[in-house]
Tab-separated table of C-alpha atoms in Angstrom:
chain	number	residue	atom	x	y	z
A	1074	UNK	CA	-13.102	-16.350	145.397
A	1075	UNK	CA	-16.935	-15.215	145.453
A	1076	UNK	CA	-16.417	-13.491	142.524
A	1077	UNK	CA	-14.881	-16.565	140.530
A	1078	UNK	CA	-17.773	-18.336	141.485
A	1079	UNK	CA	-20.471	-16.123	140.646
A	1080	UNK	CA	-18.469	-15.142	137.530
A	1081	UNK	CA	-18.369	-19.304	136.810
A	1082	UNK	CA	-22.161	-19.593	137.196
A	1083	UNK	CA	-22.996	-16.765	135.094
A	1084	UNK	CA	-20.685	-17.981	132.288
A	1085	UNK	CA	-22.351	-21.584	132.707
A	1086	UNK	CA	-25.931	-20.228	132.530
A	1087	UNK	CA	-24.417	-18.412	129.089
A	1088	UNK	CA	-25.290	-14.864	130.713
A	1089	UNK	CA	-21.926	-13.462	130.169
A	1090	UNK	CA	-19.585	-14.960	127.309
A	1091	UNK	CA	-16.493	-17.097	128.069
A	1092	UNK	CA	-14.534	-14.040	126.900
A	1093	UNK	CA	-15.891	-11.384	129.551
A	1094	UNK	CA	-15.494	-13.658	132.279
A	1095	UNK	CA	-11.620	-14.872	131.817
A	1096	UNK	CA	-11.435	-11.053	131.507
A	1097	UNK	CA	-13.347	-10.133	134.715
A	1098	UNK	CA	-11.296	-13.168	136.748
A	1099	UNK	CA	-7.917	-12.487	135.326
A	1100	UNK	CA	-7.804	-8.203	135.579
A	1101	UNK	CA	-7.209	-8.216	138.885
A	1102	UNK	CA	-4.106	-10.545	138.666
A	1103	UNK	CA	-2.278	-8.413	135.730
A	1104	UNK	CA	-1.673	-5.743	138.014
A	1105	UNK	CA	2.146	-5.659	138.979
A	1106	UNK	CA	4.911	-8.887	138.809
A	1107	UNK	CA	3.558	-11.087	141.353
A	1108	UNK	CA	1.521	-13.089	138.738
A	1109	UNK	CA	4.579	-13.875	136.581
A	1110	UNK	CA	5.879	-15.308	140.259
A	1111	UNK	CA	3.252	-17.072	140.306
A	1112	UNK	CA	3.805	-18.539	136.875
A	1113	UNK	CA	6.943	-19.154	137.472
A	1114	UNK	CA	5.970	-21.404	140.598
A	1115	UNK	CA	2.789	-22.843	139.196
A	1116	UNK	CA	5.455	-24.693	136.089
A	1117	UNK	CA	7.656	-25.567	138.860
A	1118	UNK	CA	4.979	-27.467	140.741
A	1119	UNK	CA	2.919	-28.901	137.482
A	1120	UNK	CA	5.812	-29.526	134.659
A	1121	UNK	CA	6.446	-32.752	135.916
A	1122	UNK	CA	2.989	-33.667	134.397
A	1123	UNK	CA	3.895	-33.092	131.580
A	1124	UNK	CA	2.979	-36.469	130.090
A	1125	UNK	CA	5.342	-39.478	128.468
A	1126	UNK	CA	3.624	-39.770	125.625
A	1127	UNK	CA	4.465	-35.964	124.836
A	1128	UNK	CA	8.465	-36.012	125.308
A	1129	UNK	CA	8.599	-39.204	123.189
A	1130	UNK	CA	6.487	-37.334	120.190
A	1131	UNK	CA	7.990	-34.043	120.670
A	1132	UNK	CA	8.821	-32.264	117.222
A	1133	UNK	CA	10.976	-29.135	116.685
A	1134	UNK	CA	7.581	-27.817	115.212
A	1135	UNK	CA	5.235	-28.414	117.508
A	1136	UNK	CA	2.843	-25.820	117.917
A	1137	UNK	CA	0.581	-24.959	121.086
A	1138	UNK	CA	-2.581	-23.601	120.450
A	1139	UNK	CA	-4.736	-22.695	123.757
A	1140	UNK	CA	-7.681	-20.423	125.096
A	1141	UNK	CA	-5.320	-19.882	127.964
A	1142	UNK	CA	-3.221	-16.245	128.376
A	1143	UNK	CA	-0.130	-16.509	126.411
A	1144	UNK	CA	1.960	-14.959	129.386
A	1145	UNK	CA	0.885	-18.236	131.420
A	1146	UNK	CA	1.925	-20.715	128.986
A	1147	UNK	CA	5.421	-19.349	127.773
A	1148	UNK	CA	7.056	-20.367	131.085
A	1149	UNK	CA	6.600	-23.873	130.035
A	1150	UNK	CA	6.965	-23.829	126.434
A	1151	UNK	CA	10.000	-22.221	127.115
A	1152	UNK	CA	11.317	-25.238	129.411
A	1153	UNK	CA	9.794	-27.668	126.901
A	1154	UNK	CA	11.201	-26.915	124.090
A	1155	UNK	CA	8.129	-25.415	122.489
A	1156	UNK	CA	9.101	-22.704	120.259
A	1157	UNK	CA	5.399	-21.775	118.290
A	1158	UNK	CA	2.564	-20.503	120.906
A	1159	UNK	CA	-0.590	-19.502	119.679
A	1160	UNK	CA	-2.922	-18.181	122.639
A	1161	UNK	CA	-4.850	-15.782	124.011
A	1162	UNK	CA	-3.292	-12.276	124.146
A	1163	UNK	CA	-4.327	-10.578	127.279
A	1164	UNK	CA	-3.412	-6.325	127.346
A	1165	UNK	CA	-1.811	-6.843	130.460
A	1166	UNK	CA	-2.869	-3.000	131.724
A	1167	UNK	CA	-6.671	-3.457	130.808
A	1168	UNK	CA	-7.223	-6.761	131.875
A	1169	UNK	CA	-9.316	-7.070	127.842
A	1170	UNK	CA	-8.766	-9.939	125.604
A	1171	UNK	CA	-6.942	-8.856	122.046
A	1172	UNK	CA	-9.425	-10.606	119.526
A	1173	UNK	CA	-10.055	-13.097	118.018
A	1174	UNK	CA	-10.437	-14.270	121.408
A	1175	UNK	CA	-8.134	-18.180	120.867
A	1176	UNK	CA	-11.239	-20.181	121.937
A	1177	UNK	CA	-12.871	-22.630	119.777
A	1178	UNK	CA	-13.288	-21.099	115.733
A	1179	UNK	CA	-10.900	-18.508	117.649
A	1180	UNK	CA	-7.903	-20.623	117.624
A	1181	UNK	CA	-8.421	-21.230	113.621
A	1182	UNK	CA	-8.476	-17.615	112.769
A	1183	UNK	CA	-4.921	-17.205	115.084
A	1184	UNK	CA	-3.501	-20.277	113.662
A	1185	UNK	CA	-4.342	-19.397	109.533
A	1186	UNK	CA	-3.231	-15.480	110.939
A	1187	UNK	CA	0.124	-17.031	111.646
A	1188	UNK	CA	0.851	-19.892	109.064
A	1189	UNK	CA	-1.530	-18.916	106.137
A	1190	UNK	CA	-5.148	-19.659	104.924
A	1191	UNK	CA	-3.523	-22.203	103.437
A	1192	UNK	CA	-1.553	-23.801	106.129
A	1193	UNK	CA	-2.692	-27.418	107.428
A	1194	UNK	CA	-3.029	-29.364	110.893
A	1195	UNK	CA	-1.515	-32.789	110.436
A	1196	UNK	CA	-2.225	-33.879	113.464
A	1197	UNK	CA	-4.239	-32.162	116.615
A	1198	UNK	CA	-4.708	-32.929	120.434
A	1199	UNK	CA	-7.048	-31.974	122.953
A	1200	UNK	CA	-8.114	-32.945	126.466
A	1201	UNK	CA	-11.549	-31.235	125.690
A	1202	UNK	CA	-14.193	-32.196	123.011
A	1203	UNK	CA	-15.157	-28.921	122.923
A	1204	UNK	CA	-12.043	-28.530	120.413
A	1205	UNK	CA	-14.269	-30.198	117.655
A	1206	UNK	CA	-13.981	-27.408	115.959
A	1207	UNK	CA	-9.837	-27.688	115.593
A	1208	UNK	CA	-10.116	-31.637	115.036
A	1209	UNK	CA	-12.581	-30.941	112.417
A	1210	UNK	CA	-9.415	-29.104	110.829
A	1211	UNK	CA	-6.927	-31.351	111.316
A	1212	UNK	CA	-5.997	-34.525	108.882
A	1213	UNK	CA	-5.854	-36.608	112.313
A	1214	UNK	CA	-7.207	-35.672	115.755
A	1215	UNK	CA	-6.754	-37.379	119.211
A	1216	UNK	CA	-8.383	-36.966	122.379
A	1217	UNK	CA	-5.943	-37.227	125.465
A	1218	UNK	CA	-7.554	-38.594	128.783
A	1219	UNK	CA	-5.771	-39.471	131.835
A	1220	UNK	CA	-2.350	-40.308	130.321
A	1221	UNK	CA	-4.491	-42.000	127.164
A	1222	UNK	CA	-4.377	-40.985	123.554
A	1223	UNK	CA	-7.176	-42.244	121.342
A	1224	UNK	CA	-7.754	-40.712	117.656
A	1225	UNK	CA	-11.189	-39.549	117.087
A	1226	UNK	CA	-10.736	-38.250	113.348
């Protein structure tokens, strides 16, 4: 836990990038199974908030694009019925993050690797406005806040 903490402060006070310090946190949870157990039982505990608003809007080709690990989130795209991920690919025996690191312009250059330079965002949600980059890039972007979706572009 100290390390989290100073790790957090340092990353807040910009004196280590966002990418070094999901890298320093997360390389001591690769080693071995126990944190796909720990996946496993984090979606059993926090799929259920998995909002309303979501399951009625659901699409066959919906995509998920997040800064989180990709291991973490395929658990629950799997029991969602999300079949495109886009995240951030972690080399499970270093502990490093595969660039482009899926974090703000990061998540572009995954999702035009994937679909195309050409390929489009009709819409795009976020819970964070520091995706302004990705609404910027969508024809419509919302902002999701407590159960709330408002467009912003």
């Amino acid at each position: 836990m100290p390390v989290i903490i100073v790790v957090a402060l340092l990353t807040l006070f910009r004196a280590i990038p966002m990418k070094r310090s999901v890298e320093i946190i997360l390389k001591p949870y690769l080693r071995g199974k126990k944190i796909d157990r720990y996946v496993v039982k984090f979606w059993d505990k926090k799929e259920k908030r998995i909002q309303q608003w979501y399951k009625d809007t659901h699409r066959d080709d919906d995509i998920i694009i997040s800064a989180t690990p990709r291991f973490f989130l395929e658990e629950i795209c799997r029991r969602i019925g999300v079949k495109n991920l886009i995240a951030t690919e972690i080399d499970r025996k270093t502990g490093k993050i595969v660039d482009p690191y899926c974090y703000r312009e990061g998540k572009w250059q995954r999702f035009t690797a994937v679909y195309g330079e050409d390929a489009v965002l009709d819409e795009y949600y976020t819970d964070t406005m520091r995706d302004e980059f990705m609404l910027g890039k969508a024809k419509r972007g919302f902002f999701v806040k407590n159960g709330q979706v408002t467009q912003v572009s």
